[in-house]
Amino acid sequence: MSQYPIPDQSAETPLLVQREVGRALRLSFESVTREPLSEQIVLLLLRMALAEALRVAVEEEERQNMVVDARARFSVSL
């Protein structure tokens, strides 16, 4: 029998590796996350949020128009 034990390949090993990688990433990005956003980034995020809100509003209006059209067709066919 070998004097050096074979490392345990249990489920705990990947969790330890994952924890260490997470810790290293957190430390390396910590300073970046504390910096204020530039005005350009803020404007870009606002534009993206506005575009998404408008897309959702247009889709909702189209759905409502489809319901109204369907009701109008149904009442005419009676």
mmCIF file with all atom_site columns, N, CA and C in Angstrom:
data_model
loop_
_atom_site.group_PDB
_atom_site.id
_atom_site.type_symbol
_atom_site.label_atom_id
_atom_site.label_alt_id
_atom_site.label_comp_id
_atom_site.label_asym_id
_atom_site.label_entity_id
_atom_site.label_seq_id
_atom_site.pdbx_PDB_ins_code
_atom_site.Cartn_x
_atom_site.Cartn_y
_atom_site.Cartn_z
_atom_site.occupancy
_atom_site.B_iso_or_equiv
_atom_site.pdbx_formal_charge
_atom_site.auth_seq_id
_atom_site.auth_comp_id
_atom_site.auth_asym_id
_atom_site.auth_atom_id
_atom_site.pdbx_PDB_model_num
ATOM 1   N N  . MET A 1 1  ? 0.832   -1.166 0.000   1.00 0.00 ? 1  MET A N  1
ATOM 2   C CA . MET A 1 1  ? 0.000   0.000  0.000   1.00 0.00 ? 1  MET A CA 1
ATOM 3   C C  . MET A 1 1  ? 0.887   1.243  0.000   1.00 0.00 ? 1  MET A C  1
ATOM 4   N N  . SER A 1 2  ? 0.455   2.272  -0.729  1.00 0.00 ? 2  SER A N  1
ATOM 5   C CA . SER A 1 2  ? 1.243   3.489  -0.854  1.00 0.00 ? 2  SER A CA 1
ATOM 6   C C  . SER A 1 2  ? 1.207   4.297  0.436   1.00 0.00 ? 2  SER A C  1
ATOM 7   N N  . GLN A 1 3  ? 2.296   4.965  0.690   1.00 0.00 ? 3  GLN A N  1
ATOM 8   C CA . GLN A 1 3  ? 2.387   5.789  1.884   1.00 0.00 ? 3  GLN A CA 1
ATOM 9   C C  . GLN A 1 3  ? 1.601   7.097  1.713   1.00 0.00 ? 3  GLN A C  1
ATOM 10  N N  . TYR A 1 4  ? 1.358   7.522  0.450   1.00 0.00 ? 4  TYR A N  1
ATOM 11  C CA . TYR A 1 4  ? 0.597   8.741  0.183   1.00 0.00 ? 4  TYR A CA 1
ATOM 12  C C  . TYR A 1 4  ? -0.819  8.367  -0.237  1.00 0.00 ? 4  TYR A C  1
ATOM 13  N N  . PRO A 1 5  ? -1.812  8.835  0.499   1.00 0.00 ? 5  PRO A N  1
ATOM 14  C CA . PRO A 1 5  ? -3.191  8.463  0.149   1.00 0.00 ? 5  PRO A CA 1
ATOM 15  C C  . PRO A 1 5  ? -3.642  9.151  -1.138  1.00 0.00 ? 5  PRO A C  1
ATOM 16  N N  . ILE A 1 6  ? -4.498  8.471  -1.854  1.00 0.00 ? 6  ILE A N  1
ATOM 17  C CA . ILE A 1 6  ? -5.092  9.036  -3.069  1.00 0.00 ? 6  ILE A CA 1
ATOM 18  C C  . ILE A 1 6  ? -6.121  10.079 -2.627  1.00 0.00 ? 6  ILE A C  1
ATOM 19  N N  . PRO A 1 7  ? -6.087  11.271 -3.238  1.00 0.00 ? 7  PRO A N  1
ATOM 20  C CA . PRO A 1 7  ? -7.047  12.303 -2.836  1.00 0.00 ? 7  PRO A CA 1
ATOM 21  C C  . PRO A 1 7  ? -8.477  11.816 -3.037  1.00 0.00 ? 7  PRO A C  1
ATOM 22  N N  . ASP A 1 8  ? -9.315  12.174 -2.100  1.00 0.00 ? 8  ASP A N  1
ATOM 23  C CA . ASP A 1 8  ? -10.730 11.799 -2.157  1.00 0.00 ? 8  ASP A CA 1
ATOM 24  C C  . ASP A 1 8  ? -11.416 12.594 -3.266  1.00 0.00 ? 8  ASP A C  1
ATOM 25  N N  . GLN A 1 9  ? -12.064 11.910 -4.184  1.00 0.00 ? 9  GLN A N  1
ATOM 26  C CA . GLN A 1 9  ? -12.770 12.554 -5.284  1.00 0.00 ? 9  GLN A CA 1
ATOM 27  C C  . GLN A 1 9  ? -14.263 12.646 -4.973  1.00 0.00 ? 9  GLN A C  1
ATOM 28  N N  . SER A 1 10 ? -14.586 12.954 -3.753  1.00 0.00 ? 10 SER A N  1
ATOM 29  C CA . SER A 1 10 ? -15.985 13.016 -3.339  1.00 0.00 ? 10 SER A CA 1
ATOM 30  C C  . SER A 1 10 ? -16.653 14.262 -3.903  1.00 0.00 ? 10 SER A C  1
ATOM 31  N N  . ALA A 1 11 ? -17.930 14.395 -3.616  1.00 0.00 ? 11 ALA A N  1
ATOM 32  C CA . ALA A 1 11 ? -18.694 15.552 -4.083  1.00 0.00 ? 11 ALA A CA 1
ATOM 33  C C  . ALA A 1 11 ? -18.217 16.832 -3.425  1.00 0.00 ? 11 ALA A C  1
ATOM 34  N N  . GLU A 1 12 ? -17.534 16.732 -2.311  1.00 0.00 ? 12 GLU A N  1
ATOM 35  C CA . GLU A 1 12 ? -17.054 17.910 -1.601  1.00 0.00 ? 12 GLU A CA 1
ATOM 36  C C  . GLU A 1 12 ? -15.944 18.625 -2.373  1.00 0.00 ? 12 GLU A C  1
ATOM 37  N N  . THR A 1 13 ? -15.132 17.893 -3.113  1.00 0.00 ? 13 THR A N  1
ATOM 38  C CA . THR A 1 13 ? -14.001 18.482 -3.835  1.00 0.00 ? 13 THR A CA 1
ATOM 39  C C  . THR A 1 13 ? -14.452 19.536 -4.850  1.00 0.00 ? 13 THR A C  1
ATOM 40  N N  . PRO A 1 14 ? -15.431 19.268 -5.731  1.00 0.00 ? 14 PRO A N  1
ATOM 41  C CA . PRO A 1 14 ? -15.864 20.319 -6.663  1.00 0.00 ? 14 PRO A CA 1
ATOM 42  C C  . PRO A 1 14 ? -16.433 21.543 -5.942  1.00 0.00 ? 14 PRO A C  1
ATOM 43  N N  . LEU A 1 15 ? -17.089 21.335 -4.815  1.00 0.00 ? 15 LEU A N  1
ATOM 44  C CA . LEU A 1 15 ? -17.624 22.466 -4.068  1.00 0.00 ? 15 LEU A CA 1
ATOM 45  C C  . LEU A 1 15 ? -16.507 23.341 -3.517  1.00 0.00 ? 15 LEU A C  1
ATOM 46  N N  . LEU A 1 16 ? -15.434 22.714 -3.065  1.00 0.00 ? 16 LEU A N  1
ATOM 47  C CA . LEU A 1 16 ? -14.297 23.484 -2.561  1.00 0.00 ? 16 LEU A CA 1
ATOM 48  C C  . LEU A 1 16 ? -13.650 24.288 -3.682  1.00 0.00 ? 16 LEU A C  1
ATOM 49  N N  . VAL A 1 17 ? -13.498 23.671 -4.841  1.00 0.00 ? 17 VAL A N  1
ATOM 50  C CA . VAL A 1 17 ? -12.919 24.363 -5.999  1.00 0.00 ? 17 VAL A CA 1
ATOM 51  C C  . VAL A 1 17 ? -13.824 25.521 -6.401  1.00 0.00 ? 17 VAL A C  1
ATOM 52  N N  . GLN A 1 18 ? -15.121 25.267 -6.460  1.00 0.00 ? 18 GLN A N  1
ATOM 53  C CA . GLN A 1 18 ? -16.083 26.306 -6.835  1.00 0.00 ? 18 GLN A CA 1
ATOM 54  C C  . GLN A 1 18 ? -16.028 27.467 -5.838  1.00 0.00 ? 18 GLN A C  1
ATOM 55  N N  . ARG A 1 19 ? -15.933 27.154 -4.575  1.00 0.00 ? 19 ARG A N  1
ATOM 56  C CA . ARG A 1 19 ? -15.860 28.190 -3.546  1.00 0.00 ? 19 ARG A CA 1
ATOM 57  C C  . ARG A 1 19 ? -14.598 29.040 -3.721  1.00 0.00 ? 19 ARG A C  1
ATOM 58  N N  . GLU A 1 20 ? -13.479 28.401 -4.004  1.00 0.00 ? 20 GLU A N  1
ATOM 59  C CA . GLU A 1 20 ? -12.218 29.137 -4.182  1.00 0.00 ? 20 GLU A CA 1
ATOM 60  C C  . GLU A 1 20 ? -12.256 30.007 -5.441  1.00 0.00 ? 20 GLU A C  1
ATOM 61  N N  . VAL A 1 21 ? -12.820 29.486 -6.511  1.00 0.00 ? 21 VAL A N  1
ATOM 62  C CA . VAL A 1 21 ? -12.938 30.278 -7.744  1.00 0.00 ? 21 VAL A CA 1
ATOM 63  C C  . VAL A 1 21 ? -13.843 31.483 -7.484  1.00 0.00 ? 21 VAL A C  1
ATOM 64  N N  . GLY A 1 22 ? -14.952 31.261 -6.813  1.00 0.00 ? 22 GLY A N  1
ATOM 65  C CA . GLY A 1 22 ? -15.858 32.360 -6.477  1.00 0.00 ? 22 GLY A CA 1
ATOM 66  C C  . GLY A 1 22 ? -15.188 33.421 -5.639  1.00 0.00 ? 22 GLY A C  1
ATOM 67  N N  . ARG A 1 23 ? -14.414 32.990 -4.658  1.00 0.00 ? 23 ARG A N  1
ATOM 68  C CA . ARG A 1 23 ? -13.698 33.936 -3.792  1.00 0.00 ? 23 ARG A CA 1
ATOM 69  C C  . ARG A 1 23 ? -12.696 34.749 -4.608  1.00 0.00 ? 23 ARG A C  1
ATOM 70  N N  . ALA A 1 24 ? -11.965 34.083 -5.499  1.00 0.00 ? 24 ALA A N  1
ATOM 71  C CA . ALA A 1 24 ? -10.968 34.780 -6.323  1.00 0.00 ? 24 ALA A CA 1
ATOM 72  C C  . ALA A 1 24 ? -11.643 35.789 -7.261  1.00 0.00 ? 24 ALA A C  1
ATOM 73  N N  . LEU A 1 25 ? -12.757 35.402 -7.860  1.00 0.00 ? 25 LEU A N  1
ATOM 74  C CA . LEU A 1 25 ? -13.480 36.319 -8.749  1.00 0.00 ? 25 LEU A CA 1
ATOM 75  C C  . LEU A 1 25 ? -14.017 37.517 -7.972  1.00 0.00 ? 25 LEU A C  1
ATOM 76  N N  . ARG A 1 26 ? -14.587 37.245 -6.815  1.00 0.00 ? 26 ARG A N  1
ATOM 77  C CA . ARG A 1 26 ? -15.131 38.324 -6.000  1.00 0.00 ? 26 ARG A CA 1
ATOM 78  C C  . ARG A 1 26 ? -14.036 39.340 -5.646  1.00 0.00 ? 26 ARG A C  1
ATOM 79  N N  . LEU A 1 27 ? -12.878 38.855 -5.249  1.00 0.00 ? 27 LEU A N  1
ATOM 80  C CA . LEU A 1 27 ? -11.779 39.760 -4.902  1.00 0.00 ? 27 LEU A CA 1
ATOM 81  C C  . LEU A 1 27 ? -11.297 40.558 -6.102  1.00 0.00 ? 27 LEU A C  1
ATOM 82  N N  . SER A 1 28 ? -11.215 39.913 -7.256  1.00 0.00 ? 28 SER A N  1
ATOM 83  C CA . SER A 1 28 ? -10.692 40.604 -8.431  1.00 0.00 ? 28 SER A CA 1
ATOM 84  C C  . SER A 1 28 ? -11.675 41.635 -8.990  1.00 0.00 ? 28 SER A C  1
ATOM 85  N N  . PHE A 1 29 ? -12.975 41.421 -8.808  1.00 0.00 ? 29 PHE A N  1
ATOM 86  C CA . PHE A 1 29 ? -13.971 42.359 -9.341  1.00 0.00 ? 29 PHE A CA 1
ATOM 87  C C  . PHE A 1 29 ? -14.516 43.322 -8.294  1.00 0.00 ? 29 PHE A C  1
ATOM 88  N N  . GLU A 1 30 ? -14.086 43.171 -7.063  1.00 0.00 ? 30 GLU A N  1
ATOM 89  C CA . GLU A 1 30 ? -14.613 44.010 -5.993  1.00 0.00 ? 30 GLU A CA 1
ATOM 90  C C  . GLU A 1 30 ? -14.396 45.487 -6.266  1.00 0.00 ? 30 GLU A C  1
ATOM 91  N N  . SER A 1 31 ? -13.213 45.858 -6.706  1.00 0.00 ? 31 SER A N  1
ATOM 92  C CA . SER A 1 31 ? -12.926 47.275 -6.951  1.00 0.00 ? 31 SER A CA 1
ATOM 93  C C  . SER A 1 31 ? -13.741 47.802 -8.130  1.00 0.00 ? 31 SER A C  1
ATOM 94  N N  . VAL A 1 32 ? -13.961 46.980 -9.127  1.00 0.00 ? 32 VAL A N  1
ATOM 95  C CA . VAL A 1 32 ? -14.722 47.407 -10.303 1.00 0.00 ? 32 VAL A CA 1
ATOM 96  C C  . VAL A 1 32 ? -16.169 47.680 -9.934  1.00 0.00 ? 32 VAL A C  1
ATOM 97  N N  . THR A 1 33 ? -16.740 46.864 -9.072  1.00 0.00 ? 33 THR A N  1
ATOM 98  C CA . THR A 1 33 ? -18.149 47.029 -8.718  1.00 0.00 ? 33 THR A CA 1
ATOM 99  C C  . THR A 1 33 ? -18.398 48.257 -7.859  1.00 0.00 ? 33 THR A C  1
ATOM 100 N N  . ARG A 1 34 ? -17.362 48.813 -7.269  1.00 0.00 ? 34 ARG A N  1
ATOM 101 C CA . ARG A 1 34 ? -17.528 50.011 -6.440  1.00 0.00 ? 34 ARG A CA 1
ATOM 102 C C  . ARG A 1 34 ? -17.367 51.304 -7.227  1.00 0.00 ? 34 ARG A C  1
ATOM 103 N N  . GLU A 1 35 ? -16.893 51.220 -8.445  1.00 0.00 ? 35 GLU A N  1
ATOM 104 C CA . GLU A 1 35 ? -16.711 52.408 -9.269  1.00 0.00 ? 35 GLU A CA 1
ATOM 105 C C  . GLU A 1 35 ? -18.060 52.882 -9.797  1.00 0.00 ? 35 GLU A C  1
ATOM 106 N N  . PRO A 1 36 ? -18.267 54.195 -9.889  1.00 0.00 ? 36 PRO A N  1
ATOM 107 C CA . PRO A 1 36 ? -19.530 54.697 -10.443 1.00 0.00 ? 36 PRO A CA 1
ATOM 108 C C  . PRO A 1 36 ? -19.607 54.413 -11.947 1.00 0.00 ? 36 PRO A C  1
ATOM 109 N N  . LEU A 1 37 ? -20.828 54.281 -12.430 1.00 0.00 ? 37 LEU A N  1
ATOM 110 C CA . LEU A 1 37 ? -21.029 54.060 -13.860 1.00 0.00 ? 37 LEU A CA 1
ATOM 111 C C  . LEU A 1 37 ? -20.808 55.367 -14.608 1.00 0.00 ? 37 LEU A C  1
ATOM 112 N N  . SER A 1 38 ? -20.262 55.267 -15.804 1.00 0.00 ? 38 SER A N  1
ATOM 113 C CA . SER A 1 38 ? -20.076 56.468 -16.616 1.00 0.00 ? 38 SER A CA 1
ATOM 114 C C  . SER A 1 38 ? -21.435 56.933 -17.133 1.00 0.00 ? 38 SER A C  1
ATOM 115 N N  . GLU A 1 39 ? -21.515 58.192 -17.495 1.00 0.00 ? 39 GLU A N  1
ATOM 116 C CA . GLU A 1 39 ? -22.771 58.748 -18.009 1.00 0.00 ? 39 GLU A CA 1
ATOM 117 C C  . GLU A 1 39 ? -23.228 58.008 -19.267 1.00 0.00 ? 39 GLU A C  1
ATOM 118 N N  . GLN A 1 40 ? -22.272 57.626 -20.109 1.00 0.00 ? 40 GLN A N  1
ATOM 119 C CA . GLN A 1 40 ? -22.614 56.898 -21.339 1.00 0.00 ? 40 GLN A CA 1
ATOM 120 C C  . GLN A 1 40 ? -23.268 55.560 -21.027 1.00 0.00 ? 40 GLN A C  1
ATOM 121 N N  . ILE A 1 41 ? -22.751 54.857 -20.029 1.00 0.00 ? 41 ILE A N  1
ATOM 122 C CA . ILE A 1 41 ? -23.323 53.554 -19.658 1.00 0.00 ? 41 ILE A CA 1
ATOM 123 C C  . ILE A 1 41 ? -24.722 53.743 -19.081 1.00 0.00 ? 41 ILE A C  1
ATOM 124 N N  . VAL A 1 42 ? -24.886 54.771 -18.241 1.00 0.00 ? 42 VAL A N  1
ATOM 125 C CA . VAL A 1 42 ? -26.197 55.045 -17.656 1.00 0.00 ? 42 VAL A CA 1
ATOM 126 C C  . VAL A 1 42 ? -27.209 55.343 -18.762 1.00 0.00 ? 42 VAL A C  1
ATOM 127 N N  . LEU A 1 43 ? -26.827 56.181 -19.722 1.00 0.00 ? 43 LEU A N  1
ATOM 128 C CA . LEU A 1 43 ? -27.727 56.505 -20.837 1.00 0.00 ? 43 LEU A CA 1
ATOM 129 C C  . LEU A 1 43 ? -28.055 55.262 -21.662 1.00 0.00 ? 43 LEU A C  1
ATOM 130 N N  . LEU A 1 44 ? -27.062 54.424 -21.901 1.00 0.00 ? 44 LEU A N  1
ATOM 131 C CA . LEU A 1 44 ? -27.303 53.195 -22.646 1.00 0.00 ? 44 LEU A CA 1
ATOM 132 C C  . LEU A 1 44 ? -28.297 52.301 -21.915 1.00 0.00 ? 44 LEU A C  1
ATOM 133 N N  . LEU A 1 45 ? -28.112 52.143 -20.607 1.00 0.00 ? 45 LEU A N  1
ATOM 134 C CA . LEU A 1 45 ? -29.037 51.318 -19.823 1.00 0.00 ? 45 LEU A CA 1
ATOM 135 C C  . LEU A 1 45 ? -30.455 51.897 -19.837 1.00 0.00 ? 45 LEU A C  1
ATOM 136 N N  . LEU A 1 46 ? -30.557 53.223 -19.751 1.00 0.00 ? 46 LEU A N  1
ATOM 137 C CA . LEU A 1 46 ? -31.873 53.858 -19.803 1.00 0.00 ? 46 LEU A CA 1
ATOM 138 C C  . LEU A 1 46 ? -32.538 53.653 -21.163 1.00 0.00 ? 46 LEU A C  1
ATOM 139 N N  . ARG A 1 47 ? -31.754 53.783 -22.235 1.00 0.00 ? 47 ARG A N  1
ATOM 140 C CA . ARG A 1 47 ? -32.299 53.549 -23.579 1.00 0.00 ? 47 ARG A CA 1
ATOM 141 C C  . ARG A 1 47 ? -32.782 52.113 -23.745 1.00 0.00 ? 47 ARG A C  1
ATOM 142 N N  . MET A 1 48 ? -31.995 51.175 -23.218 1.00 0.00 ? 48 MET A N  1
ATOM 143 C CA . MET A 1 48 ? -32.386 49.770 -23.311 1.00 0.00 ? 48 MET A CA 1
ATOM 144 C C  . MET A 1 48 ? -33.675 49.510 -22.527 1.00 0.00 ? 48 MET A C  1
ATOM 145 N N  . ALA A 1 49 ? -33.787 50.100 -21.346 1.00 0.00 ? 49 ALA A N  1
ATOM 146 C CA . ALA A 1 49 ? -34.994 49.926 -20.536 1.00 0.00 ? 49 ALA A CA 1
ATOM 147 C C  . ALA A 1 49 ? -36.204 50.534 -21.234 1.00 0.00 ? 49 ALA A C  1
ATOM 148 N N  . LEU A 1 50 ? -36.024 51.700 -21.828 1.00 0.00 ? 50 LEU A N  1
ATOM 149 C CA . LEU A 1 50 ? -37.113 52.350 -22.553 1.00 0.00 ? 50 LEU A CA 1
ATOM 150 C C  . LEU A 1 50 ? -37.538 51.520 -23.761 1.00 0.00 ? 50 LEU A C  1
ATOM 151 N N  . ALA A 1 51 ? -36.578 51.022 -24.517 1.00 0.00 ? 51 ALA A N  1
ATOM 152 C CA . ALA A 1 51 ? -36.888 50.190 -25.683 1.00 0.00 ? 51 ALA A CA 1
ATOM 153 C C  . ALA A 1 51 ? -37.660 48.942 -25.265 1.00 0.00 ? 51 ALA A C  1
ATOM 154 N N  . GLU A 1 52 ? -37.266 48.334 -24.157 1.00 0.00 ? 52 GLU A N  1
ATOM 155 C CA . GLU A 1 52 ? -37.960 47.135 -23.675 1.00 0.00 ? 52 GLU A CA 1
ATOM 156 C C  . GLU A 1 52 ? -39.378 47.482 -23.240 1.00 0.00 ? 52 GLU A C  1
ATOM 157 N N  . ALA A 1 53 ? -39.545 48.612 -22.544 1.00 0.00 ? 53 ALA A N  1
ATOM 158 C CA . ALA A 1 53 ? -40.882 49.026 -22.107 1.00 0.00 ? 53 ALA A CA 1
ATOM 159 C C  . ALA A 1 53 ? -41.783 49.311 -23.310 1.00 0.00 ? 53 ALA A C  1
ATOM 160 N N  . LEU A 1 54 ? -41.238 49.962 -24.324 1.00 0.00 ? 54 LEU A N  1
ATOM 161 C CA . LEU A 1 54 ? -42.019 50.239 -25.535 1.00 0.00 ? 54 LEU A CA 1
ATOM 162 C C  . LEU A 1 54 ? -42.381 48.948 -26.267 1.00 0.00 ? 54 LEU A C  1
ATOM 163 N N  . ARG A 1 55 ? -41.452 48.006 -26.327 1.00 0.00 ? 55 ARG A N  1
ATOM 164 C CA . ARG A 1 55 ? -41.736 46.722 -26.975 1.00 0.00 ? 55 ARG A CA 1
ATOM 165 C C  . ARG A 1 55 ? -42.877 46.005 -26.267 1.00 0.00 ? 55 ARG A C  1
ATOM 166 N N  . VAL A 1 56 ? -42.831 45.991 -24.962 1.00 0.00 ? 56 VAL A N  1
ATOM 167 C CA . VAL A 1 56 ? -43.881 45.326 -24.187 1.00 0.00 ? 56 VAL A CA 1
ATOM 168 C C  . VAL A 1 56 ? -45.215 46.034 -24.399 1.00 0.00 ? 56 VAL A C  1
ATOM 169 N N  . ALA A 1 57 ? -45.198 47.376 -24.412 1.00 0.00 ? 57 ALA A N  1
ATOM 170 C CA . ALA A 1 57 ? -46.434 48.135 -24.616 1.00 0.00 ? 57 ALA A CA 1
ATOM 171 C C  . ALA A 1 57 ? -47.034 47.860 -25.995 1.00 0.00 ? 57 ALA A C  1
ATOM 172 N N  . VAL A 1 58 ? -46.185 47.812 -27.017 1.00 0.00 ? 58 VAL A N  1
ATOM 173 C CA . VAL A 1 58 ? -46.660 47.539 -28.378 1.00 0.00 ? 58 VAL A CA 1
ATOM 174 C C  . VAL A 1 58 ? -47.241 46.130 -28.465 1.00 0.00 ? 58 VAL A C  1
ATOM 175 N N  . GLU A 1 59 ? -46.572 45.166 -27.873 1.00 0.00 ? 59 GLU A N  1
ATOM 176 C CA . GLU A 1 59 ? -47.085 43.790 -27.888 1.00 0.00 ? 59 GLU A CA 1
ATOM 177 C C  . GLU A 1 59 ? -48.425 43.704 -27.171 1.00 0.00 ? 59 GLU A C  1
ATOM 178 N N  . GLU A 1 60 ? -48.570 44.404 -26.061 1.00 0.00 ? 60 GLU A N  1
ATOM 179 C CA . GLU A 1 60 ? -49.835 44.386 -25.319 1.00 0.00 ? 60 GLU A CA 1
ATOM 180 C C  . GLU A 1 60 ? -50.938 45.034 -26.142 1.00 0.00 ? 60 GLU A C  1
ATOM 181 N N  . GLU A 1 61 ? -50.619 46.150 -26.800 1.00 0.00 ? 61 GLU A N  1
ATOM 182 C CA . GLU A 1 61 ? -51.616 46.811 -27.637 1.00 0.00 ? 61 GLU A CA 1
ATOM 183 C C  . GLU A 1 61 ? -52.031 45.906 -28.800 1.00 0.00 ? 61 GLU A C  1
ATOM 184 N N  . GLU A 1 62 ? -51.070 45.216 -29.404 1.00 0.00 ? 62 GLU A N  1
ATOM 185 C CA . GLU A 1 62 ? -51.395 44.296 -30.496 1.00 0.00 ? 62 GLU A CA 1
ATOM 186 C C  . GLU A 1 62 ? -52.292 43.167 -30.003 1.00 0.00 ? 62 GLU A C  1
ATOM 187 N N  . ARG A 1 63 ? -52.009 42.655 -28.813 1.00 0.00 ? 63 ARG A N  1
ATOM 188 C CA . ARG A 1 63 ? -52.864 41.601 -28.238 1.00 0.00 ? 63 ARG A CA 1
ATOM 189 C C  . ARG A 1 63 ? -54.274 42.117 -28.010 1.00 0.00 ? 63 ARG A C  1
ATOM 190 N N  . GLN A 1 64 ? -54.372 43.331 -27.479 1.00 0.00 ? 64 GLN A N  1
ATOM 191 C CA . GLN A 1 64 ? -55.692 43.913 -27.235 1.00 0.00 ? 64 GLN A CA 1
ATOM 192 C C  . GLN A 1 64 ? -56.452 44.112 -28.552 1.00 0.00 ? 64 GLN A C  1
ATOM 193 N N  . ASN A 1 65 ? -55.744 44.563 -29.587 1.00 0.00 ? 65 ASN A N  1
ATOM 194 C CA . ASN A 1 65 ? -56.388 44.752 -30.894 1.00 0.00 ? 65 ASN A CA 1
ATOM 195 C C  . ASN A 1 65 ? -56.861 43.432 -31.469 1.00 0.00 ? 65 ASN A C  1
ATOM 196 N N  . MET A 1 66 ? -56.102 42.367 -31.246 1.00 0.00 ? 66 MET A N  1
ATOM 197 C CA . MET A 1 66 ? -56.518 41.050 -31.740 1.00 0.00 ? 66 MET A CA 1
ATOM 198 C C  . MET A 1 66 ? -57.787 40.598 -31.038 1.00 0.00 ? 66 MET A C  1
ATOM 199 N N  . VAL A 1 67 ? -57.907 40.875 -29.756 1.00 0.00 ? 67 VAL A N  1
ATOM 200 C CA . VAL A 1 67 ? -59.109 40.495 -29.000 1.00 0.00 ? 67 VAL A CA 1
ATOM 201 C C  . VAL A 1 67 ? -60.300 41.285 -29.511 1.00 0.00 ? 67 VAL A C  1
ATOM 202 N N  . VAL A 1 68 ? -60.120 42.596 -29.725 1.00 0.00 ? 68 VAL A N  1
ATOM 203 C CA . VAL A 1 68 ? -61.205 43.436 -30.231 1.00 0.00 ? 68 VAL A CA 1
ATOM 204 C C  . VAL A 1 68 ? -61.619 42.967 -31.619 1.00 0.00 ? 68 VAL A C  1
ATOM 205 N N  . ASP A 1 69 ? -60.643 42.676 -32.495 1.00 0.00 ? 69 ASP A N  1
ATOM 206 C CA . ASP A 1 69 ? -60.959 42.188 -33.843 1.00 0.00 ? 69 ASP A CA 1
ATOM 207 C C  . ASP A 1 69 ? -61.708 40.863 -33.793 1.00 0.00 ? 69 ASP A C  1
ATOM 208 N N  . ALA A 1 70 ? -61.281 39.975 -32.939 1.00 0.00 ? 70 ALA A N  1
ATOM 209 C CA . ALA A 1 70 ? -61.941 38.670 -32.818 1.00 0.00 ? 70 ALA A CA 1
ATOM 210 C C  . ALA A 1 70 ? -63.367 38.853 -32.331 1.00 0.00 ? 70 ALA A C  1
ATOM 211 N N  . ARG A 1 71 ? -63.567 39.724 -31.377 1.00 0.00 ? 71 ARG A N  1
ATOM 212 C CA . ARG A 1 71 ? -64.943 39.973 -30.875 1.00 0.00 ? 71 ARG A CA 1
ATOM 213 C C  . ARG A 1 71 ? -65.810 40.577 -31.966 1.00 0.00 ? 71 ARG A C  1
ATOM 214 N N  . ALA A 1 72 ? -65.238 41.494 -32.740 1.00 0.00 ? 72 ALA A N  1
ATOM 215 C CA . ALA A 1 72 ? -65.997 42.154 -33.816 1.00 0.00 ? 72 ALA A CA 1
ATOM 216 C C  . ALA A 1 72 ? -66.382 41.118 -34.874 1.00 0.00 ? 72 ALA A C  1
ATOM 217 N N  . ARG A 1 73 ? -65.472 40.240 -35.232 1.00 0.00 ? 73 ARG A N  1
ATOM 218 C CA . ARG A 1 73 ? -65.783 39.197 -36.228 1.00 0.00 ? 73 ARG A CA 1
ATOM 219 C C  . ARG A 1 73 ? -66.841 38.241 -35.708 1.00 0.00 ? 73 ARG A C  1
ATOM 220 N N  . PHE A 1 74 ? -66.739 37.900 -34.442 1.00 0.00 ? 74 PHE A N  1
ATOM 221 C CA . PHE A 1 74 ? -67.687 36.962 -33.856 1.00 0.00 ? 74 PHE A CA 1
ATOM 222 C C  . PHE A 1 74 ? -69.085 37.566 -33.802 1.00 0.00 ? 74 PHE A C  1
ATOM 223 N N  . SER A 1 75 ? -69.203 38.841 -33.429 1.00 0.00 ? 75 SER A N  1
ATOM 224 C CA . SER A 1 75 ? -70.524 39.462 -33.323 1.00 0.00 ? 75 SER A CA 1
ATOM 225 C C  . SER A 1 75 ? -71.145 39.693 -34.692 1.00 0.00 ? 75 SER A C  1
ATOM 226 N N  . VAL A 1 76 ? -70.347 39.923 -35.741 1.00 0.00 ? 76 VAL A N  1
ATOM 227 C CA . VAL A 1 76 ? -70.861 40.116 -37.098 1.00 0.00 ? 76 VAL A CA 1
ATOM 228 C C  . VAL A 1 76 ? -71.382 38.793 -37.652 1.00 0.00 ? 76 VAL A C  1
ATOM 229 N N  . SER A 1 77 ? -70.727 37.696 -37.317 1.00 0.00 ? 77 SER A N  1
ATOM 230 C CA . SER A 1 77 ? -71.125 36.412 -37.892 1.00 0.00 ? 77 SER A CA 1
ATOM 231 C C  . SER A 1 77 ? -72.404 35.865 -37.264 1.00 0.00 ? 77 SER A C  1
ATOM 232 N N  . LEU A 1 78 ? -72.859 36.447 -36.175 1.00 0.00 ? 78 LEU A N  1
ATOM 233 C CA . LEU A 1 78 ? -74.101 35.974 -35.559 1.00 0.00 ? 78 LEU A CA 1
ATOM 234 C C  . LEU A 1 78 ? -75.224 36.437 -36.368 1.00 0.00 ? 78 LEU A C  1
#
